[in-house]
Amino acid sequence: MKYIVKKGDTLYKIANRFGLTVNGILALNPQLEKDDYLYSGQIINLADSNLMEYSAQLGDTIYAIAEKFDLRIDHLLKANPDISNPDRITIGQTIYIPKSISSEIVQTNQEYSYEDLTTSIEALKTKYPFIHTEIIGSSVMGKPIYALRLGRGEKEVFYSGNWHANEYLTGQLLMKFVEDYAKAYSQNRTLRGYDINYLYHHTSIWIVPMVNPDGTELVIEGILPSHPYYQTVLDLNYGSKNFKGWTANIRGVDLNHQWPADWEEENERSPQVPSPRKYGGTQPLTEPETIAVYEFTRKHHFRMVLAFHSQGQVIYWGFKGMEPPESKKIVNRFAVLTGYLTERTAYSGAGFKDWFIQEYRKPGFTIEVGIGTNPLPVTQFSQIYRENLTLLLEAPLL
């Protein structure tokens, strides 16, 4: 079958949607390479052996069909791009049903984009209305930055991810945790042996899964001339349209080098102009994304913060001796739970956890998940989730 690429599509997402493999798609499209970006309107060939055909019945709508086959609306619509009005399905119309789509809300065998995040949040709120969400600010390009809260207890902790554009697996990790926690609470069962009902009533886990939505979109989708930062981004990337190594926000500022904690010292050894990596800005806290997290943190009384990055399988836990004594005990426990190494001080400063430790003298941790080159392959997700799930559950109790 012929498939018309939609905005946000990647080879992994299309393969997941239709029950195919990336290699199978590439075999039918020799003009494509595995790391190529796909663009809206592009037509590619797909094998149709994994699609089931359904003949629409009297009274069917796309919503009723999705419910019948336990599918998400967006997945069903993307499998049927010719449907312009979901409320108008004619009797006998052929609807393609993708067989392999998981009923899980957060998909973990594909890249995790800002569109995936917003779709996941809406679906999770509908299914689990006890999840609290709020918008804490906006990105350079105006994308809302979301915070989610699990629980209603007084003990507050804060998890954040996807600070760097090509580390989107960390946001995916946190959102999968949100889904599994919510499912366990709604079913009144434990998760990894932890009493979720107790966690819910005694702790509040705040999560900002995607600090850097603009940069993440750039890494996953690439860029077109219509993009308002097209020429700027190309110039910063030395003319290359491959953005897999991009970590900064859309203006070329590294959001984890933006914090007033040895910023001047870090600035001396970092790029002095906007760059795909490591440029800390003209001064601390210039970017709307970092300002949003700064103001959000100041509003709360977090006992601990965990900032998730990739890669290295290591946990950084100190900053210039300002960390409290309990940080050492906590990081040793984290090491047992994850199997990760621990390092007191990272080679660079001006990070979020550095500022948090300096400002509050409370435990702060940078957790580098996975191993390899960013963006980490989606095939690592399951292992990374297994390594970190218990940590995510236990941290609020420490």
Coordinates of C-alpha atoms in Angstrom, one line a residue:
M1 CA 0.0 0.0 0.0
K2 CA 1.0 3.6 -0.5
Y3 CA 1.3 5.7 2.7
I4 CA 1.4 9.5 2.8
V5 CA 3.7 10.7 5.5
K6 CA 2.2 13.0 8.2
K7 CA 3.9 15.6 10.3
G8 CA 5.8 13.8 13.1
D9 CA 6.1 10.5 11.4
T10 CA 9.3 8.5 11.7
L11 CA 10.2 5.1 10.4
Y12 CA 9.8 3.6 13.9
K13 CA 6.4 5.2 14.4
I14 CA 5.1 4.0 11.1
A15 CA 6.5 0.5 11.7
N16 CA 4.9 0.4 15.1
R17 CA 1.5 1.7 13.8
F18 CA 1.2 -0.9 11.1
G19 CA 2.9 -3.9 12.7
L20 CA 5.9 -3.8 10.4
T21 CA 9.7 -3.5 10.9
V22 CA 11.9 -0.6 10.0
N23 CA 14.0 -3.0 7.9
G24 CA 10.9 -4.2 6.1
I25 CA 9.9 -0.6 5.3
L26 CA 13.5 0.2 4.1
A27 CA 13.4 -2.9 1.8
L28 CA 10.3 -1.5 0.0
N29 CA 11.8 2.0 -0.1
P30 CA 15.4 1.7 -1.3
Q31 CA 15.6 5.5 -1.6
L32 CA 15.5 5.7 2.2
E33 CA 18.2 5.3 4.8
K34 CA 17.5 4.3 8.4
D35 CA 18.4 7.7 9.8
D36 CA 16.6 9.8 7.2
Y37 CA 14.0 12.3 8.2
L38 CA 10.5 11.9 6.8
Y39 CA 8.5 14.9 5.6
S40 CA 4.8 15.6 5.3
G41 CA 3.4 14.6 1.9
Q42 CA 6.2 12.1 1.2
I43 CA 4.8 8.9 -0.2
I44 CA 6.3 5.6 0.9
N45 CA 5.5 1.9 0.2
L46 CA 4.3 -0.3 3.0
A47 CA 3.5 -4.0 3.1
D48 CA -0.1 -4.6 3.9
S49 CA 0.1 -8.1 5.3
N50 CA -0.2 -6.8 8.9
L51 CA -3.3 -4.8 8.2
M52 CA -6.8 -6.1 8.9
E53 CA -9.7 -4.9 6.8
Y54 CA -12.9 -4.0 8.5
S55 CA -16.2 -3.2 6.6
A56 CA -18.0 -0.4 8.3
Q57 CA -21.5 -1.2 9.7
L58 CA -24.6 0.8 10.2
G59 CA -24.0 3.4 12.9
D60 CA -20.3 3.1 12.9
T61 CA -18.1 6.1 13.6
I62 CA -14.3 6.1 13.8
Y63 CA -14.6 6.4 17.5
A64 CA -16.9 3.4 17.8
I65 CA -14.5 1.3 15.6
A66 CA -11.5 2.4 17.8
E67 CA -13.4 1.3 20.9
K68 CA -14.4 -2.0 19.3
F69 CA -10.8 -2.9 18.5
D70 CA -9.2 -1.3 21.6
L71 CA -7.3 1.2 19.6
R72 CA -6.4 4.8 20.1
I73 CA -8.2 7.3 17.8
D74 CA -5.0 8.8 16.5
H75 CA -3.5 5.5 15.6
L76 CA -6.6 4.5 13.7
L77 CA -6.8 7.8 11.9
K78 CA -3.2 7.6 10.9
A79 CA -3.8 4.1 9.4
N80 CA -6.6 5.6 7.4
P81 CA -5.3 8.9 6.0
D82 CA -8.2 9.2 3.5
I83 CA -10.7 9.7 6.3
S84 CA -11.3 13.4 6.4
N85 CA -14.3 13.4 8.7
P86 CA -14.3 10.8 11.5
D87 CA -18.0 11.2 12.0
R88 CA -18.9 10.3 8.5
I89 CA -18.2 6.7 7.8
T90 CA -20.3 5.0 5.1
I91 CA -21.7 1.5 5.4
G92 CA -19.4 -0.9 3.7
Q93 CA -16.4 1.5 3.7
T94 CA -13.1 -0.3 4.2
I95 CA -11.3 0.7 7.4
Y96 CA -7.7 -0.6 7.9
I97 CA -7.1 -1.9 11.4
P98 CA -3.5 -2.0 12.5
K99 CA -3.1 -5.3 14.3
S100 CA -0.1 -4.6 16.4
I101 CA -0.9 -1.4 18.2
S102 CA -0.6 -1.8 21.9
S103 CA -3.4 -0.6 24.2
E104 CA -0.7 1.1 26.3
I105 CA -0.9 4.9 26.1
V106 CA 2.8 5.6 26.2
Q107 CA 4.4 3.8 23.3
T108 CA 8.0 2.8 24.0
N109 CA 9.2 1.1 20.8
Q110 CA 9.5 4.4 18.9
E111 CA 10.9 7.9 19.3
Y112 CA 9.0 10.1 21.8
S113 CA 8.1 13.5 20.3
Y114 CA 6.3 16.5 21.8
E115 CA 3.2 15.5 19.9
D116 CA 3.5 12.1 21.5
L117 CA 3.8 13.8 24.9
T118 CA 0.7 15.9 24.5
T119 CA -1.3 13.0 23.1
S120 CA -0.2 10.8 26.0
I121 CA -1.1 13.5 28.6
E122 CA -4.6 13.9 27.2
A123 CA -5.2 10.2 27.1
L124 CA -3.8 9.6 30.6
K125 CA -6.0 12.4 32.0
T126 CA -9.1 10.9 30.4
K127 CA -8.3 7.4 31.7
Y128 CA -6.9 8.4 35.1
P129 CA -8.5 11.8 36.1
F130 CA -6.7 11.8 39.4
I131 CA -3.5 12.8 37.5
H132 CA -3.0 16.5 38.0
T133 CA -1.5 18.4 35.2
E134 CA -0.5 22.1 34.7
I135 CA 1.4 24.2 32.3
I136 CA 4.5 25.8 34.0
G137 CA 5.7 27.9 31.0
S138 CA 6.3 27.8 27.3
S139 CA 9.3 27.1 25.0
V140 CA 10.9 29.6 22.7
M141 CA 8.4 28.6 20.0
G142 CA 5.4 28.8 22.4
K143 CA 5.0 25.1 23.2
P144 CA 3.5 24.6 26.6
I145 CA 5.8 22.9 29.1
Y146 CA 3.8 20.4 31.2
A147 CA 4.1 19.3 34.8
L148 CA 2.3 16.3 36.1
R149 CA 1.6 15.3 39.7
L150 CA 1.2 11.8 41.1
G151 CA -0.2 11.7 44.6
R152 CA -1.5 14.2 47.2
G153 CA 0.9 13.8 50.0
E154 CA 3.0 16.4 51.7
K155 CA 6.4 15.0 50.8
E156 CA 7.2 16.5 47.4
V157 CA 9.9 15.3 45.0
F158 CA 10.6 16.5 41.5
Y159 CA 11.6 14.4 38.5
S160 CA 12.6 16.1 35.2
G161 CA 13.7 14.8 31.8
N162 CA 14.5 15.6 28.2
W163 CA 16.6 18.7 29.1
H164 CA 18.7 17.9 26.0
A165 CA 17.0 17.6 22.7
N166 CA 18.5 14.2 21.7
E167 CA 17.8 12.6 25.1
Y168 CA 14.0 12.2 24.5
L169 CA 14.1 8.7 25.9
T170 CA 14.3 10.2 29.4
G171 CA 10.9 11.9 28.9
Q172 CA 9.5 8.6 27.6
L173 CA 10.9 6.9 30.7
L174 CA 9.1 9.4 33.0
M175 CA 5.8 9.2 31.1
K176 CA 5.8 5.4 31.1
F177 CA 6.3 5.6 34.9
V178 CA 3.3 8.0 35.1
E179 CA 1.1 5.4 33.2
D180 CA 2.2 2.4 35.3
Y181 CA 1.8 4.3 38.6
A182 CA -1.7 5.5 37.6
K183 CA -2.7 2.0 36.4
A184 CA -1.5 0.4 39.7
Y185 CA -3.3 3.1 41.8
S186 CA -6.6 2.7 39.8
Q187 CA -6.5 -1.0 40.3
N188 CA -5.5 -0.8 44.0
R189 CA -2.4 -3.0 43.4
T190 CA 1.3 -2.8 44.1
L191 CA 4.0 -1.9 41.6
R192 CA 7.3 -3.7 42.0
G193 CA 6.2 -4.5 45.5
Y194 CA 5.5 -0.9 46.4
D195 CA 2.2 0.2 47.9
I196 CA 1.0 2.8 45.4
N197 CA -2.0 3.7 47.5
Y198 CA 0.4 4.6 50.3
L199 CA 2.6 6.6 47.9
Y200 CA -0.4 8.4 46.6
H201 CA -1.6 9.6 50.0
H202 CA 1.8 10.3 51.6
T203 CA 3.9 11.7 48.7
S204 CA 3.6 14.0 45.7
I205 CA 5.8 13.2 42.7
W206 CA 6.0 16.1 40.4
I207 CA 7.3 15.4 36.9
V208 CA 8.3 17.7 34.0
P209 CA 9.0 15.0 31.3
M210 CA 10.1 17.3 28.5
V211 CA 11.9 20.5 29.4
N212 CA 13.1 21.1 25.8
P213 CA 10.2 20.5 23.3
D214 CA 11.5 22.7 20.4
G215 CA 14.9 21.0 20.4
T216 CA 13.3 17.5 20.7
E217 CA 11.1 18.2 17.7
L218 CA 14.1 19.3 15.7
V219 CA 16.1 16.1 16.5
I220 CA 13.2 13.8 15.7
E221 CA 11.5 15.5 12.7
G222 CA 14.3 17.6 11.1
I223 CA 13.5 21.1 9.7
L224 CA 11.8 22.6 6.7
P225 CA 12.3 26.1 5.1
S226 CA 9.0 27.2 6.6
H227 CA 10.4 26.8 10.1
P228 CA 10.9 30.3 11.7
Y229 CA 14.4 29.3 12.9
Y230 CA 15.3 27.4 9.7
Q231 CA 18.4 29.5 8.6
T232 CA 19.5 30.1 12.2
V233 CA 19.5 26.4 13.0
L234 CA 21.2 25.4 9.8
D235 CA 24.0 28.0 10.4
L236 CA 24.5 26.7 13.9
N237 CA 24.6 23.2 12.6
Y238 CA 27.3 24.1 10.0
G239 CA 24.8 23.6 7.1
S240 CA 24.0 20.0 8.0
K241 CA 20.3 18.9 8.1
N242 CA 21.2 16.0 10.4
F243 CA 20.3 17.1 13.9
K244 CA 20.9 13.8 15.8
G245 CA 23.7 15.4 17.8
W246 CA 21.7 18.5 18.8
T247 CA 21.2 19.0 22.5
A248 CA 20.4 22.7 22.8
N249 CA 17.0 24.5 22.6
I250 CA 16.0 26.0 19.3
R251 CA 18.1 29.1 19.9
G252 CA 21.3 27.1 20.4
V253 CA 21.3 27.4 24.2
D254 CA 22.1 24.3 26.4
L255 CA 19.3 24.3 29.0
N256 CA 21.5 22.4 31.5
H257 CA 24.3 24.9 31.3
Q258 CA 22.0 27.8 32.1
W259 CA 21.9 27.8 35.9
P260 CA 23.5 30.2 38.4
A261 CA 25.8 27.7 40.0
D262 CA 29.4 28.2 38.7
W263 CA 28.0 29.5 35.5
E264 CA 30.9 31.9 34.9
E265 CA 33.5 29.1 35.3
E266 CA 31.5 26.8 33.1
N267 CA 31.1 29.6 30.5
E268 CA 34.8 30.0 30.2
R269 CA 35.3 26.5 28.9
S270 CA 32.1 26.4 26.8
P271 CA 31.2 27.8 23.3
Q272 CA 30.9 31.6 23.4
V273 CA 28.1 31.8 20.8
P274 CA 24.9 29.8 20.2
S275 CA 25.8 26.2 19.4
P276 CA 24.2 22.7 19.0
R277 CA 25.8 21.8 22.3
K278 CA 27.1 23.3 25.6
Y279 CA 26.5 27.0 25.0
G280 CA 25.2 28.4 28.3
G281 CA 23.7 31.7 27.1
T282 CA 24.8 35.3 27.7
Q283 CA 24.0 34.9 31.4
P284 CA 22.1 32.4 33.6
L285 CA 18.4 31.9 33.1
T286 CA 17.9 33.6 29.8
E287 CA 15.7 30.9 28.2
P288 CA 12.0 30.6 28.7
E289 CA 12.4 26.8 29.4
T290 CA 14.9 27.3 32.2
I291 CA 12.9 30.2 33.6
A292 CA 9.8 28.0 33.7
V293 CA 11.6 25.2 35.7
Y294 CA 13.3 27.8 37.9
E295 CA 10.0 29.5 38.9
F296 CA 8.2 26.1 39.3
T297 CA 10.9 24.9 41.6
R298 CA 10.8 28.1 43.7
K299 CA 7.0 27.7 44.2
H300 CA 7.5 24.3 45.8
H301 CA 9.3 22.7 48.7
F302 CA 10.9 19.7 47.1
R303 CA 12.8 17.4 49.4
M304 CA 14.8 16.0 46.5
V305 CA 15.2 16.5 42.7
L306 CA 16.1 13.9 40.1
A307 CA 17.2 15.2 36.6
F308 CA 17.3 12.4 34.0
H309 CA 19.8 12.5 31.2
S310 CA 21.5 10.0 28.9
Q311 CA 24.0 8.4 28.7
G312 CA 26.6 6.6 30.9
Q313 CA 24.8 4.6 33.6
V314 CA 26.1 6.9 36.3
I315 CA 24.5 9.1 39.0
Y316 CA 26.0 12.4 40.0
W317 CA 25.1 13.5 43.5
G318 CA 27.2 16.4 44.7
F319 CA 28.2 20.0 44.1
K320 CA 31.2 21.6 45.7
G321 CA 30.5 20.0 49.0
M322 CA 27.2 21.8 49.4
E323 CA 25.1 18.6 49.3
P324 CA 23.7 17.5 52.6
P325 CA 25.1 14.4 54.4
E326 CA 22.1 12.2 53.5
S327 CA 22.9 12.5 49.8
K328 CA 25.7 9.9 50.1
K329 CA 23.4 7.4 51.7
I330 CA 20.6 8.0 49.1
V331 CA 22.9 7.7 46.1
N332 CA 24.3 4.5 47.5
R333 CA 20.8 3.2 47.6
F334 CA 20.1 4.4 44.1
A335 CA 23.3 2.5 43.0
V336 CA 21.9 -0.7 44.5
L337 CA 18.6 -0.3 42.8
T338 CA 19.9 0.6 39.3
G339 CA 23.3 -1.0 39.1
Y340 CA 24.7 2.4 38.1
L341 CA 28.0 3.9 39.1
T342 CA 28.1 7.0 41.3
E343 CA 30.2 10.1 41.0
R344 CA 30.2 13.0 43.5
T345 CA 30.8 15.8 40.9
A346 CA 30.2 16.0 37.2
Y347 CA 32.9 17.4 34.9
S348 CA 30.7 20.4 34.1
G349 CA 28.8 22.9 36.2
A350 CA 25.8 25.3 35.8
G351 CA 23.4 22.4 35.8
F352 CA 19.9 22.3 37.4
K353 CA 20.9 19.8 40.2
D354 CA 24.0 22.0 40.9
W355 CA 21.8 25.0 41.4
F356 CA 19.3 23.1 43.5
I357 CA 22.0 21.8 45.8
Q358 CA 23.6 25.2 46.1
E359 CA 20.3 27.0 46.6
Y360 CA 18.5 24.6 49.1
R361 CA 21.3 22.4 50.5
K362 CA 19.0 19.4 49.7
P363 CA 19.7 16.2 47.8
G364 CA 19.9 16.6 44.0
F365 CA 20.9 14.0 41.5
T366 CA 21.7 13.8 37.8
I367 CA 20.9 10.3 36.5
E368 CA 22.5 9.3 33.3
V369 CA 20.6 6.4 31.9
G370 CA 21.6 3.9 29.2
I371 CA 24.8 3.5 27.4
G372 CA 26.0 4.6 23.9
T373 CA 25.5 7.5 21.6
N374 CA 22.5 9.9 21.8
P375 CA 19.9 9.6 20.8
L376 CA 19.9 6.2 22.3
P377 CA 18.2 3.4 20.3
V378 CA 14.6 2.6 21.2
T379 CA 15.7 -1.0 21.7
Q380 CA 17.4 0.2 25.0
F381 CA 14.1 1.4 26.5
S382 CA 13.0 -1.8 28.2
Q383 CA 16.3 -2.3 30.0
I384 CA 16.5 1.3 31.1
Y385 CA 13.0 1.2 32.4
R386 CA 13.7 -2.0 34.4
E387 CA 16.8 -0.4 35.8
N388 CA 15.1 2.8 37.0
L389 CA 11.5 1.9 37.9
T390 CA 12.3 0.9 41.5
L391 CA 14.4 4.1 41.9
L392 CA 11.4 6.2 40.7
L393 CA 9.1 4.4 43.2
E394 CA 11.5 4.5 46.2
A395 CA 12.9 8.1 45.9
P396 CA 9.8 9.8 47.5
L397 CA 10.2 7.5 50.5
L398 CA 13.8 8.3 51.3

